[in-house]
Coordinates of C-alpha atoms in Angstrom, one line a residue:
Chain A
M1 CA 12.5 -31.5 108.5
D2 CA 15.9 -30.1 107.7
Q3 CA 14.6 -27.2 105.4
K4 CA 17.0 -24.3 105.1
I5 CA 15.6 -21.0 106.8
A6 CA 15.1 -18.2 104.2
I7 CA 14.1 -15.5 106.4
K8 CA 14.6 -15.1 110.1
V9 CA 13.0 -12.2 112.0
D10 CA 14.1 -11.6 115.7
D11 CA 12.3 -9.6 118.3
L12 CA 11.2 -7.2 115.7
T13 CA 9.2 -4.1 116.9
V14 CA 8.1 -1.4 114.6
A15 CA 6.4 1.9 115.6
Y16 CA 4.7 4.8 113.8
N17 CA 5.1 8.0 116.0
Y18 CA 6.0 5.8 119.2
K19 CA 2.9 3.6 118.7
P20 CA 3.9 0.1 118.2
V21 CA 2.4 -1.3 115.1
L22 CA 4.5 -4.6 115.4
W23 CA 5.3 -6.1 118.8
D24 CA 8.3 -8.4 119.3
I25 CA 7.8 -10.5 116.3
D26 CA 9.9 -13.8 116.0
L27 CA 9.5 -15.6 112.7
E28 CA 11.3 -18.3 110.8
I29 CA 10.3 -18.8 107.1
P30 CA 11.6 -22.0 105.8
E31 CA 13.0 -22.1 102.2
G32 CA 10.6 -23.1 99.5
V33 CA 7.3 -22.3 101.0
L34 CA 4.2 -20.4 99.5
M35 CA 3.2 -18.4 102.6
A36 CA 0.2 -16.1 103.3
I37 CA 0.4 -13.3 106.0
V38 CA -3.2 -12.9 107.3
G39 CA -4.8 -10.6 109.9
P40 CA -7.3 -7.9 110.2
N41 CA -6.8 -4.3 108.9
G42 CA -4.1 -2.6 110.8
A43 CA -2.5 -5.7 111.9
G44 CA 0.9 -4.6 110.5
K45 CA 1.0 -7.2 107.6
S46 CA 2.5 -4.6 105.1
T47 CA 4.5 -3.2 107.9
L48 CA 6.1 -6.7 108.5
I49 CA 7.1 -6.9 104.9
K50 CA 8.4 -3.4 104.6
S51 CA 10.5 -3.7 107.7
I52 CA 12.0 -7.0 106.4
L53 CA 12.8 -5.2 103.4
G54 CA 14.5 -2.3 105.1
I55 CA 11.8 0.2 103.8
L56 CA 10.8 0.9 107.4
K57 CA 13.3 1.1 110.3
P58 CA 12.3 -1.0 113.3
I59 CA 12.9 0.3 116.7
A60 CA 14.1 -3.0 117.9
G61 CA 15.0 -6.5 116.5
S62 CA 16.7 -7.7 113.6
V63 CA 16.1 -9.4 110.1
S64 CA 18.2 -11.8 108.2
I65 CA 17.9 -13.1 104.9
Y66 CA 19.8 -16.5 104.6
G67 CA 21.7 -15.6 107.6
K68 CA 22.8 -12.1 106.5
P69 CA 21.3 -8.7 106.9
Y70 CA 19.0 -7.5 104.0
E71 CA 21.3 -5.0 102.8
K72 CA 23.9 -7.7 101.5
Q73 CA 21.2 -9.9 100.2
R74 CA 19.1 -7.6 97.9
Q75 CA 19.7 -9.4 94.9
L76 CA 18.1 -12.5 96.3
V77 CA 14.7 -10.6 97.1
A78 CA 11.9 -9.3 94.8
Y79 CA 9.2 -7.0 96.1
V80 CA 5.7 -6.4 94.8
P81 CA 4.1 -3.3 96.5
Q82 CA 0.6 -2.8 96.7
K83 CA -0.9 -1.7 93.3
G84 CA -2.5 1.5 95.0
S85 CA 1.0 2.7 96.3
V86 CA 2.0 4.1 92.9
D87 CA 0.6 6.7 90.4
W88 CA -0.6 4.8 87.3
D89 CA -0.7 8.1 85.4
F90 CA 3.1 8.2 85.4
P91 CA 4.4 8.6 81.9
T92 CA 5.7 5.3 81.3
T93 CA 4.9 1.9 79.4
A94 CA 4.3 -1.6 80.5
L95 CA 7.6 -2.6 79.3
D96 CA 9.5 0.2 80.9
V97 CA 7.8 -0.6 84.2
V98 CA 9.0 -4.2 84.1
M99 CA 12.5 -3.1 83.2
M100 CA 12.6 -1.2 86.4
G101 CA 12.9 -4.8 88.0
T102 CA 16.4 -5.1 86.5
Y103 CA 17.7 -1.9 88.0
G104 CA 18.8 -3.5 91.2
S105 CA 21.3 -5.8 89.4
L106 CA 22.5 -2.8 87.5
G107 CA 23.4 -0.8 90.7
W108 CA 23.7 3.0 90.4
I109 CA 24.3 4.9 87.1
K110 CA 24.6 2.1 84.8
R111 CA 21.8 1.9 82.4
P112 CA 19.8 -1.0 81.2
G113 CA 20.7 -2.4 77.7
Q114 CA 19.5 -5.2 75.4
K115 CA 20.0 -8.0 77.9
Q116 CA 17.7 -6.2 80.4
K117 CA 15.2 -5.6 77.7
K118 CA 15.2 -9.2 76.7
A119 CA 14.6 -10.3 80.3
A120 CA 11.8 -7.9 80.6
L121 CA 10.0 -9.0 77.4
E122 CA 10.4 -12.7 78.7
A123 CA 8.7 -11.8 82.1
L124 CA 5.9 -10.0 80.1
E125 CA 5.4 -13.1 78.1
K126 CA 5.3 -15.2 81.3
V127 CA 2.4 -13.2 82.7
G128 CA 0.6 -12.9 79.3
M129 CA 1.3 -9.1 78.9
L130 CA 3.5 -9.2 75.9
P131 CA 0.9 -7.6 73.5
F132 CA 0.5 -4.7 75.9
K133 CA 4.2 -4.1 76.2
N134 CA 4.0 -0.4 74.7
R135 CA 0.8 0.4 76.4
Q136 CA 0.8 3.4 78.5
I137 CA 0.3 2.0 82.3
S138 CA -2.8 4.0 82.9
Q139 CA -4.6 2.3 80.0
L140 CA -4.3 -1.0 81.5
S141 CA -7.1 -2.6 83.6
G142 CA -6.4 -3.4 87.5
G143 CA -5.6 -6.9 86.8
Q144 CA -3.2 -6.1 83.9
Q145 CA -1.4 -3.6 86.2
Q146 CA -1.0 -6.3 88.9
R147 CA 0.4 -8.7 86.2
I148 CA 2.9 -6.0 85.2
F149 CA 4.1 -5.6 88.7
L150 CA 4.4 -9.5 89.0
A151 CA 6.4 -9.4 85.7
R152 CA 8.6 -6.8 87.3
A153 CA 9.3 -9.0 90.2
L154 CA 10.0 -12.1 87.9
V155 CA 12.4 -10.2 85.9
Q156 CA 14.5 -9.8 89.2
N157 CA 15.1 -13.6 89.1
A158 CA 15.2 -13.6 92.9
S159 CA 15.0 -16.4 95.4
I160 CA 12.5 -14.8 97.7
Y161 CA 9.3 -12.9 96.6
F162 CA 7.3 -10.5 98.8
M163 CA 3.9 -9.5 97.5
D164 CA 1.6 -7.1 99.2
E165 CA -2.0 -7.9 98.4
P166 CA -1.5 -9.1 94.8
F167 CA -5.2 -10.0 94.4
Q168 CA -6.7 -6.8 95.5
G169 CA -9.0 -5.4 92.8
V170 CA -8.2 -8.0 90.2
D171 CA -10.5 -10.1 88.0
A172 CA -10.9 -13.9 88.7
T173 CA -8.8 -14.8 85.6
T174 CA -5.8 -12.6 86.7
E175 CA -6.2 -14.1 90.4
I176 CA -5.9 -17.6 88.9
A177 CA -3.1 -16.6 86.5
I178 CA -1.2 -15.1 89.4
I179 CA -1.5 -17.9 91.8
N180 CA -0.5 -20.4 89.1
I181 CA 2.8 -18.3 88.5
L182 CA 3.4 -18.3 92.3
K183 CA 2.9 -22.0 92.6
E184 CA 5.4 -22.4 89.7
L185 CA 7.8 -20.3 91.5
R186 CA 7.6 -22.6 94.6
K187 CA 8.0 -25.5 92.5
A188 CA 11.3 -24.0 91.3
G189 CA 12.4 -23.7 94.9
K190 CA 11.7 -20.1 95.6
T191 CA 10.1 -18.8 98.7
V192 CA 6.9 -16.6 98.2
I193 CA 5.3 -14.5 100.9
V194 CA 2.1 -12.9 100.2
V195 CA -0.1 -10.5 102.3
H196 CA -3.5 -11.9 101.8
H197 CA -7.1 -10.9 102.6
D198 CA -9.4 -13.7 101.6
L199 CA -9.3 -16.3 104.2
Q200 CA -11.4 -18.6 102.0
T201 CA -8.6 -19.2 99.6
V202 CA -5.7 -19.6 101.9
P203 CA -6.0 -23.6 102.0
E204 CA -6.2 -23.7 98.3
Y205 CA -3.5 -21.3 97.5
F206 CA -0.9 -21.6 100.2
D207 CA 1.0 -24.4 102.1
W208 CA 2.4 -22.1 104.8
V209 CA 0.6 -19.4 106.8
T210 CA 1.3 -16.7 109.4
F211 CA -1.3 -15.2 111.6
L212 CA -0.6 -11.6 112.6
N213 CA -2.3 -9.0 114.8
V214 CA 0.4 -6.7 116.0
K215 CA 1.9 -9.7 117.6
K216 CA 2.5 -13.1 115.8
I217 CA -0.3 -15.4 116.7
A218 CA 1.0 -18.5 115.0
T219 CA 3.2 -19.7 112.0
G220 CA 3.4 -22.9 110.3
P221 CA 2.0 -25.4 107.7
V222 CA -1.6 -24.5 106.6
K223 CA -2.8 -28.1 107.2
D224 CA -1.6 -27.9 110.9
I225 CA -2.5 -24.4 112.0
F226 CA -5.3 -22.9 109.7
N227 CA -8.0 -23.5 112.2
D228 CA -10.7 -21.9 114.0
D229 CA -8.8 -21.5 117.1
N230 CA -6.1 -19.3 115.5
L231 CA -8.5 -17.5 113.4
T232 CA -10.4 -16.4 116.6
K233 CA -7.3 -15.4 118.3
T234 CA -6.4 -13.3 115.3
Y235 CA -9.7 -11.7 114.2
G236 CA -11.0 -11.7 117.9
I237 CA -14.4 -12.9 117.2
N238 CA -15.6 -16.4 117.0
Y239 CA -14.4 -17.6 113.8
K240 CA -15.8 -20.7 111.8
V241 CA -14.3 -21.6 108.5
S242 CA -15.0 -24.9 106.9
I243 CA -11.8 -26.1 105.3
Q244 CA -12.9 -28.0 102.1
E245 CA -10.9 -31.3 101.6
Chain B
M1 CA 30.8 61.7 66.7
L2 CA 27.1 61.3 67.3
L3 CA 26.5 58.7 64.6
Q4 CA 29.4 56.6 65.7
A5 CA 27.9 56.7 69.3
Y6 CA 24.6 55.8 67.9
I7 CA 26.0 52.8 66.1
I8 CA 28.0 51.6 69.1
N9 CA 24.9 52.1 71.2
N10 CA 22.7 50.2 68.8
K11 CA 25.2 47.3 68.7
V12 CA 25.5 47.2 72.4
M13 CA 21.6 47.1 72.6
S14 CA 21.3 44.2 70.1
N15 CA 24.1 42.2 71.8
A16 CA 22.2 42.8 75.2
Q17 CA 19.0 41.7 73.5
I18 CA 20.6 38.4 72.4
E19 CA 22.2 37.9 75.8
I20 CA 18.9 38.5 77.6
Q21 CA 17.2 35.8 75.4
I22 CA 20.1 33.4 76.0
I23 CA 20.0 33.9 79.8
A24 CA 16.2 33.5 79.9
S25 CA 16.4 30.4 77.6
I26 CA 19.0 28.7 79.7
A27 CA 17.1 29.6 83.0
A28 CA 14.1 28.0 81.3
I29 CA 16.0 24.7 80.5
A30 CA 17.6 24.6 83.9
C31 CA 14.1 25.0 85.6
A32 CA 12.4 22.4 83.4
I33 CA 14.6 19.6 84.3
P34 CA 14.0 19.4 88.1
G35 CA 10.3 20.8 87.4
T36 CA 9.4 17.8 85.5
F37 CA 10.3 15.6 88.4
L38 CA 8.5 17.8 90.9
V39 CA 5.3 17.9 88.9
L40 CA 5.5 14.0 88.7
R41 CA 6.3 13.7 92.5
K42 CA 3.2 16.1 93.2
M43 CA 5.6 18.7 94.8
A44 CA 4.9 21.7 92.6
M45 CA 4.2 23.6 95.9
I46 CA 7.5 22.8 97.2
S47 CA 9.2 24.8 94.5
D48 CA 7.0 27.8 95.5
A49 CA 8.2 27.4 99.0
I50 CA 12.0 27.1 98.1
S51 CA 11.8 30.0 95.7
H52 CA 10.7 32.2 98.7
S53 CA 12.5 30.8 101.7
I54 CA 16.0 31.0 100.0
L55 CA 15.7 34.9 100.4
P56 CA 17.5 34.9 103.9
G57 CA 20.3 32.8 102.4
I58 CA 20.7 35.2 99.5
V59 CA 20.6 38.2 101.9
I60 CA 23.1 36.7 104.2
G61 CA 25.4 35.7 101.3
F62 CA 25.0 39.1 99.8
F63 CA 26.1 40.7 103.1
I64 CA 29.2 38.5 103.1
T65 CA 30.3 38.8 99.5
Q66 CA 28.6 42.0 98.3
D67 CA 28.1 40.0 95.0
L68 CA 24.8 38.6 93.8
N69 CA 26.5 35.9 91.6
S70 CA 28.9 34.6 94.1
P71 CA 29.1 30.9 94.5
L72 CA 28.9 31.4 98.4
L73 CA 25.7 33.1 98.0
I74 CA 24.2 30.4 95.8
L75 CA 25.5 27.7 98.3
L76 CA 23.9 29.6 101.3
A77 CA 20.8 30.0 99.3
A78 CA 20.5 26.4 98.4
V79 CA 21.2 25.3 102.0
T80 CA 18.3 27.5 103.1
G81 CA 16.2 25.7 100.4
I82 CA 17.0 22.3 102.0
I83 CA 16.3 23.6 105.4
T84 CA 12.9 24.7 104.1
V85 CA 12.1 21.0 102.9
I86 CA 13.5 19.6 106.1
L87 CA 11.3 21.8 108.1
V88 CA 8.2 21.2 106.1
E89 CA 8.8 17.5 106.5
Y90 CA 9.5 17.7 110.2
I91 CA 6.3 19.8 110.8
Q92 CA 4.3 17.3 108.7
K93 CA 5.8 14.3 110.4
T94 CA 4.2 15.3 113.9
G95 CA 0.9 14.6 112.3
L96 CA -0.6 17.7 113.7
V97 CA -0.8 19.6 110.3
K98 CA -1.1 18.5 106.7
E99 CA 1.7 19.0 104.2
D100 CA 0.3 22.1 102.4
T101 CA -0.4 23.7 105.9
A102 CA 3.3 23.0 106.8
I103 CA 4.5 24.6 103.5
G104 CA 2.2 27.6 104.3
L105 CA 3.8 28.0 107.6
V106 CA 7.5 27.6 106.7
F107 CA 8.2 29.6 103.8
P108 CA 6.5 32.9 104.7
A109 CA 8.4 32.6 108.0
L110 CA 11.9 32.4 106.1
F111 CA 10.8 34.9 103.4
S112 CA 10.1 37.6 106.0
M113 CA 13.1 37.1 107.8
G114 CA 14.8 37.9 104.5
V115 CA 12.6 40.8 103.8
I116 CA 13.5 42.2 107.5
M117 CA 17.0 41.8 106.9
I118 CA 16.9 43.7 103.5
A119 CA 14.8 46.6 105.1
K120 CA 17.1 47.0 108.0
N121 CA 20.2 47.3 105.9
A122 CA 18.5 49.2 102.9
N123 CA 20.8 52.1 102.9
D124 CA 24.1 50.3 102.2
V125 CA 22.9 47.3 100.4
H126 CA 22.1 47.3 96.7
L127 CA 19.4 44.7 97.0
D128 CA 15.7 45.4 96.9
V129 CA 12.5 43.4 97.3
D130 CA 11.2 44.2 93.9
A131 CA 14.4 42.8 92.2
V132 CA 14.1 39.7 94.4
L133 CA 10.5 39.1 93.5
L134 CA 10.5 40.0 90.0
G135 CA 14.2 39.7 88.8
E136 CA 16.3 42.0 86.8
L137 CA 16.6 40.3 83.5
A138 CA 17.0 43.6 81.6
F139 CA 19.9 44.6 83.7
A140 CA 21.6 41.2 83.5
P141 CA 24.0 42.1 80.5
F142 CA 25.4 45.0 82.5
D143 CA 27.0 42.9 85.1
R144 CA 29.8 41.2 83.2
L145 CA 32.4 38.7 84.1
V146 CA 35.9 40.3 83.2
V147 CA 39.0 38.2 83.6
S148 CA 42.2 40.0 83.1
N149 CA 40.6 42.7 80.9
I150 CA 38.7 40.1 78.8
D151 CA 35.0 40.4 78.6
L152 CA 33.5 36.9 79.0
G153 CA 30.0 37.8 79.0
P154 CA 27.3 38.5 81.6
K155 CA 27.9 36.9 85.1
S156 CA 24.4 35.5 85.3
L157 CA 24.8 33.7 82.1
W158 CA 27.9 32.0 83.7
V159 CA 26.0 31.1 86.9
I160 CA 22.8 29.7 85.3
G161 CA 25.0 28.0 82.5
S162 CA 27.0 26.2 85.1
I163 CA 23.8 25.1 87.0
L164 CA 22.3 23.8 83.7
I165 CA 25.5 21.8 83.0
L166 CA 25.5 20.3 86.5
S167 CA 21.8 19.6 86.2
I168 CA 22.1 17.9 82.9
G169 CA 25.1 15.8 84.2
L170 CA 23.1 14.6 87.1
L171 CA 20.0 13.8 85.0
F172 CA 22.0 11.7 82.7
A173 CA 23.8 10.0 85.4
F174 CA 20.8 9.3 87.6
F175 CA 17.9 9.3 85.2
K176 CA 16.9 5.6 86.0
E177 CA 17.3 6.1 89.8
L178 CA 15.1 9.3 89.5
K179 CA 12.6 7.6 87.5
V180 CA 12.1 4.6 89.6
S181 CA 12.1 6.4 92.9
T182 CA 9.5 8.8 91.5
F183 CA 7.2 6.2 90.2
D184 CA 7.6 3.6 93.0
T185 CA 9.4 4.6 96.2
G186 CA 9.0 1.2 97.8
L187 CA 10.7 -0.6 94.9
A188 CA 13.4 1.9 94.8
A189 CA 14.1 1.4 98.4
S190 CA 14.0 -2.4 98.2
L191 CA 16.3 -2.2 95.1
G192 CA 19.0 -0.2 97.2
F193 CA 18.4 3.3 95.6
S194 CA 17.8 5.2 98.7
P195 CA 14.7 7.4 98.2
A196 CA 16.0 9.8 100.8
I197 CA 19.2 10.5 98.9
L198 CA 17.3 10.9 95.6
H199 CA 14.7 13.1 97.3
Y200 CA 17.3 15.5 99.0
G201 CA 19.4 15.3 95.8
L202 CA 16.6 16.5 93.8
M203 CA 15.7 19.1 96.2
S204 CA 19.2 20.5 96.5
I205 CA 19.4 20.9 92.7
S206 CA 15.8 22.5 92.7
S207 CA 17.2 25.1 95.2
V208 CA 20.4 25.7 93.3
T209 CA 18.5 26.2 90.1
T210 CA 16.1 28.4 91.8
V211 CA 18.9 30.7 93.1
G212 CA 20.4 30.7 89.6
A213 CA 17.2 31.5 87.9
F214 CA 16.4 34.2 90.3
D215 CA 18.3 36.9 88.4
A216 CA 16.3 36.0 85.3
V217 CA 12.8 35.9 86.5
G218 CA 12.7 36.5 90.3
A219 CA 11.3 34.6 93.4
I220 CA 7.6 34.5 92.2
L221 CA 8.2 33.7 88.5
V222 CA 10.8 31.0 88.9
V223 CA 8.1 28.8 90.1
A224 CA 6.1 29.2 86.8
L225 CA 9.2 28.2 84.9
M226 CA 9.7 25.1 87.0
I227 CA 6.0 24.0 86.9
A228 CA 4.2 25.2 83.9
P229 CA 6.4 23.7 81.0
A230 CA 6.3 20.3 82.9
A231 CA 2.7 20.5 83.5
T232 CA 2.2 21.4 79.7
A233 CA 4.4 18.5 78.6
Y234 CA 2.7 16.1 80.9
L235 CA -0.6 16.6 78.9
L236 CA 0.9 15.7 75.7
T237 CA 3.0 12.6 76.3
N238 CA 3.1 9.2 78.0
N239 CA 7.0 8.9 77.8
L240 CA 9.2 10.5 80.6
K241 CA 12.0 11.4 78.3
R242 CA 9.8 13.1 75.9
M243 CA 8.0 14.9 78.7
L244 CA 11.5 16.2 79.6
L245 CA 12.2 17.4 76.1
Y246 CA 8.7 19.0 75.6
A247 CA 9.0 20.9 78.9
V248 CA 12.5 22.2 77.7
G249 CA 10.9 23.1 74.4
F250 CA 8.1 25.0 75.9
G251 CA 10.4 26.8 78.4
V252 CA 12.7 28.2 75.9
F253 CA 9.8 29.1 73.5
S254 CA 8.1 31.0 76.2
A255 CA 11.4 32.7 77.3
I256 CA 12.1 33.9 73.6
S257 CA 8.6 34.8 72.9
G258 CA 8.1 36.3 76.2
Y259 CA 11.2 38.5 75.6
W260 CA 9.7 39.9 72.3
V261 CA 6.4 40.4 73.9
A262 CA 7.8 42.4 76.5
H263 CA 9.9 44.3 74.0
W264 CA 6.8 44.9 72.0
L265 CA 4.5 45.9 74.8
D266 CA 7.4 47.9 76.7
A267 CA 6.7 45.7 79.7
S268 CA 8.2 43.4 82.3
I269 CA 10.2 40.5 80.7
A270 CA 9.7 38.1 83.5
G271 CA 5.9 39.0 83.4
S272 CA 5.7 38.6 79.8
I273 CA 7.7 35.1 79.9
T274 CA 5.2 33.9 82.4
T275 CA 2.1 35.1 80.5
M276 CA 3.4 33.1 77.5
L277 CA 3.8 30.0 79.7
G278 CA 0.3 30.5 80.6
I279 CA -1.1 30.9 77.3
I280 CA 0.8 27.9 76.1
F281 CA -0.4 25.7 78.9
L282 CA -4.1 27.1 78.2
L283 CA -3.8 26.2 74.5
V284 CA -2.4 22.6 75.3
Y285 CA -5.0 22.2 78.0
L286 CA -7.8 22.9 75.5
F287 CA -6.3 21.3 72.3
A288 CA -4.1 18.3 73.5
P289 CA -4.9 15.3 71.2
N290 CA -5.6 12.9 74.1
K291 CA -5.9 14.6 77.4
G292 CA -7.1 18.0 76.2
I293 CA -10.6 19.2 77.3
I294 CA -11.9 19.3 73.8
A295 CA -10.7 15.8 73.0
V296 CA -12.2 14.4 76.2
L297 CA -15.6 16.2 75.6
Y298 CA -15.5 14.9 72.0
R299 CA -14.7 11.3 73.1
E300 CA -17.6 11.4 75.7
K301 CA -20.0 12.6 73.1
Q302 CA -18.9 10.0 70.6
Q303 CA -19.3 7.3 73.2
R304 CA -22.7 8.5 74.2
T305 CA -23.9 8.4 70.6
E306 CA -22.4 5.0 70.0
V307 CA -24.1 3.6 73.1
S308 CA -27.3 4.9 71.9
L309 CA -26.7 3.3 68.5
L310 CA -26.2 0.0 70.2
T311 CA -29.4 0.3 72.3
F312 CA -31.2 1.2 69.1
L313 CA -29.9 -1.8 67.2
L314 CA -30.6 -4.2 70.2
H315 CA -34.3 -2.7 70.2
L316 CA -34.6 -3.7 66.3
K317 CA -33.2 -7.1 66.9
N318 CA -35.6 -7.8 69.7
H319 CA -38.6 -6.7 67.8
T320 CA -39.8 -8.2 64.6
E321 CA -43.2 -6.5 64.7
E322 CA -43.4 -3.6 62.3
R323 CA -45.1 -1.1 64.6
E324 CA -42.1 -1.2 66.9
R325 CA -39.8 -0.4 64.1
N326 CA -41.6 2.5 62.5
V327 CA -39.5 5.7 62.4
N328 CA -41.9 7.9 64.1
H329 CA -42.6 5.4 66.7
L330 CA -39.0 5.3 67.7
N331 CA -38.8 8.7 69.0
E332 CA -41.4 8.1 71.7
H333 CA -40.7 4.5 72.3
I334 CA -36.8 4.6 73.1
N335 CA -37.7 8.0 74.8
W336 CA -35.2 10.1 73.0
Q337 CA -35.5 13.5 71.6
K338 CA -35.7 14.1 67.8
V339 CA -32.3 15.4 67.5
R340 CA -30.7 12.4 69.1
S341 CA -32.9 10.0 67.3
K342 CA -31.7 11.5 64.1
T343 CA -28.0 11.5 65.1
V344 CA -28.4 7.7 65.9
L345 CA -30.4 6.9 62.8
D346 CA -28.0 8.8 60.7
L347 CA -25.1 7.1 62.1
A348 CA -26.6 3.5 61.7
F349 CA -27.5 4.3 58.1
K350 CA -24.1 5.7 57.2
N351 CA -22.5 2.5 58.5
N352 CA -24.9 0.3 56.5
M353 CA -26.4 -1.2 59.6
I354 CA -30.1 -0.4 58.9
V355 CA -32.3 0.1 55.8
I356 CA -35.5 2.2 55.9
K357 CA -38.5 1.2 53.8
N358 CA -41.8 2.8 54.1
K359 CA -40.7 4.4 57.3
I360 CA -39.9 0.8 58.6
V361 CA -36.4 0.3 59.9
S362 CA -34.7 -3.2 59.5
L363 CA -31.3 -4.3 60.3
T364 CA -29.0 -5.2 57.3
D365 CA -26.9 -8.4 57.5
K366 CA -23.9 -6.3 58.7
G367 CA -26.1 -4.6 61.4
D368 CA -27.4 -8.0 62.4
A369 CA -23.9 -9.5 62.8
F370 CA -22.7 -6.5 64.7
T371 CA -25.7 -6.7 67.1
T372 CA -25.4 -10.4 67.6
K373 CA -21.6 -10.2 68.5
A374 CA -22.3 -7.2 70.9
I375 CA -25.0 -9.2 72.6
D376 CA -22.5 -12.0 72.9
Y377 CA -19.9 -9.8 74.6
I378 CA -22.5 -8.3 76.9
I379 CA -23.9 -11.5 78.3
T380 CA -20.4 -12.9 78.8
N381 CA -19.4 -9.9 80.6
K382 CA -16.7 -8.7 78.0
D383 CA -18.1 -5.3 77.3
T384 CA -14.7 -3.9 76.7
Q385 CA -14.4 -6.1 73.6
I386 CA -17.1 -4.1 72.0
E387 CA -14.7 -1.1 71.7
Y388 CA -12.3 -3.1 69.6
M389 CA -15.1 -4.7 67.5
K390 CA -16.1 -1.2 66.5
D391 CA -13.0 -0.8 64.4
D392 CA -13.9 -3.7 62.2
F393 CA -17.7 -2.5 61.8
F394 CA -17.8 1.2 61.8
L395 CA -17.0 3.3 58.7
F396 CA -17.8 6.4 60.6
R397 CA -17.7 6.9 64.3
G398 CA -20.3 8.6 66.3

């Protein structure tokens, strides 16, 4: 396998108030995988993503995106935070939220124009939210809000997508719609990293998986490492999953 | 002689009146801009903290310059404002106390330092606590900016005017950055718009504005000018730009109407402006079309009646036997009070969904179609669709 490495994490340690939440993480994520990060609550899954994106400052270690630090590669990366991390009563519309995805390519001061609006409308179309473009965001359902967030990431036209629990609090239809879009992204050669909770769906949705519980337990193709042994090591109880063929 | 003096006096008075209103209006606009973002960031209390804790900055600046409108004084006060924010965040970060407690600890400490400094030097300093708390808008026109014998107007107008221009300039330049970092800090950080820079930028401009508006309304009431117009605007719109415009509008309206209320009552201008802000908020809180209390209660009542109507129609559809559909029987059967039964019956009747013959209620074709469709939606778990369907069927709403 001579796959390119999209993301490389070296000896990453992150602490809140001197209490480490991630210990000495080494991770290589090859280009073009659809990867789940799984682990119990408090395992540091979101923290790992946030540290890769430079939102949190690690106390040790380094991260590189295609061989360079994140600050130089922002344009290659799109991020979908947890839906609950923002105030949905904010006075703005679905279209406007998606437009925010274009701000990164604009840089400081420059304002979005027709080109950015067109890209945002296309992204809304892709997630099936075009009819809701002028809807105030508080008047959208949880699933619709998540689609808006996905559209905002799509509009960035990135190479790597990070998503923090995109399936939390969404209906089954939206979950399928989202995973189909993620699979399309992978088909187009993009790398997609998803913090995921539902272990049952890991083999069905993803081709790569990282087990995390403060330390990295294992990382690799789902078919090789998604087994009871690693699940037990990660979740600390005797875990039995039956992986359907 | 006397007449001439009277005319001059009168003219000075009316000029001063206009100047006071302009100063108050500009202060209101300057406060509404950062205020809108503070409200959206749930940081309203921070403006209260800043407005009090800049006092030692003002006092020290005044000791040095002997001029309440000196740029150095404004700068020092703004620095104290930033120190307040940093101290609050530092205490909060230790995790030992929550944010509101941290705010409650920091600003009284700094404010009291200012109070002591004033008291210790009260004899040779023209600065008193009342003026700091309530402002001296009425006297603002007397302190004038005179350059080589040309009167350029009140100094405080120049001060707050410059701050407003700075504020508007920054708003235009960084509107998109402020919006994204206010809505979604994580996204802003990942896109390379440092939330820390934007946060401290906003805090700086809030501090500077607070100092500038000090003259007009004082430390306590400047908070009202920052928060009340933005909170009022928030109830009226779902668009950030419009929220800013409405906040500016409410601020200016309160400033001018407040001035005239004070004139009429011969009362404090700052107090009257704040009272107007409160009255406008109350009116909007009650009567705003979507988020207002009355609109919310009305919607709830409408929904209650319409759910009752649907229950009633389902009952009719489920029972073909006449005794189940007798008007008198319905009251006890569905277990509703007379008034409610009558409301529901009237609504069904007005919308041509039922006919009543010999006290026996039956569904019309339209009523039957509506009920059938509603049942479909209910059993397929698409209850939300019923709301849209109502637009097609209802001539009158509940």
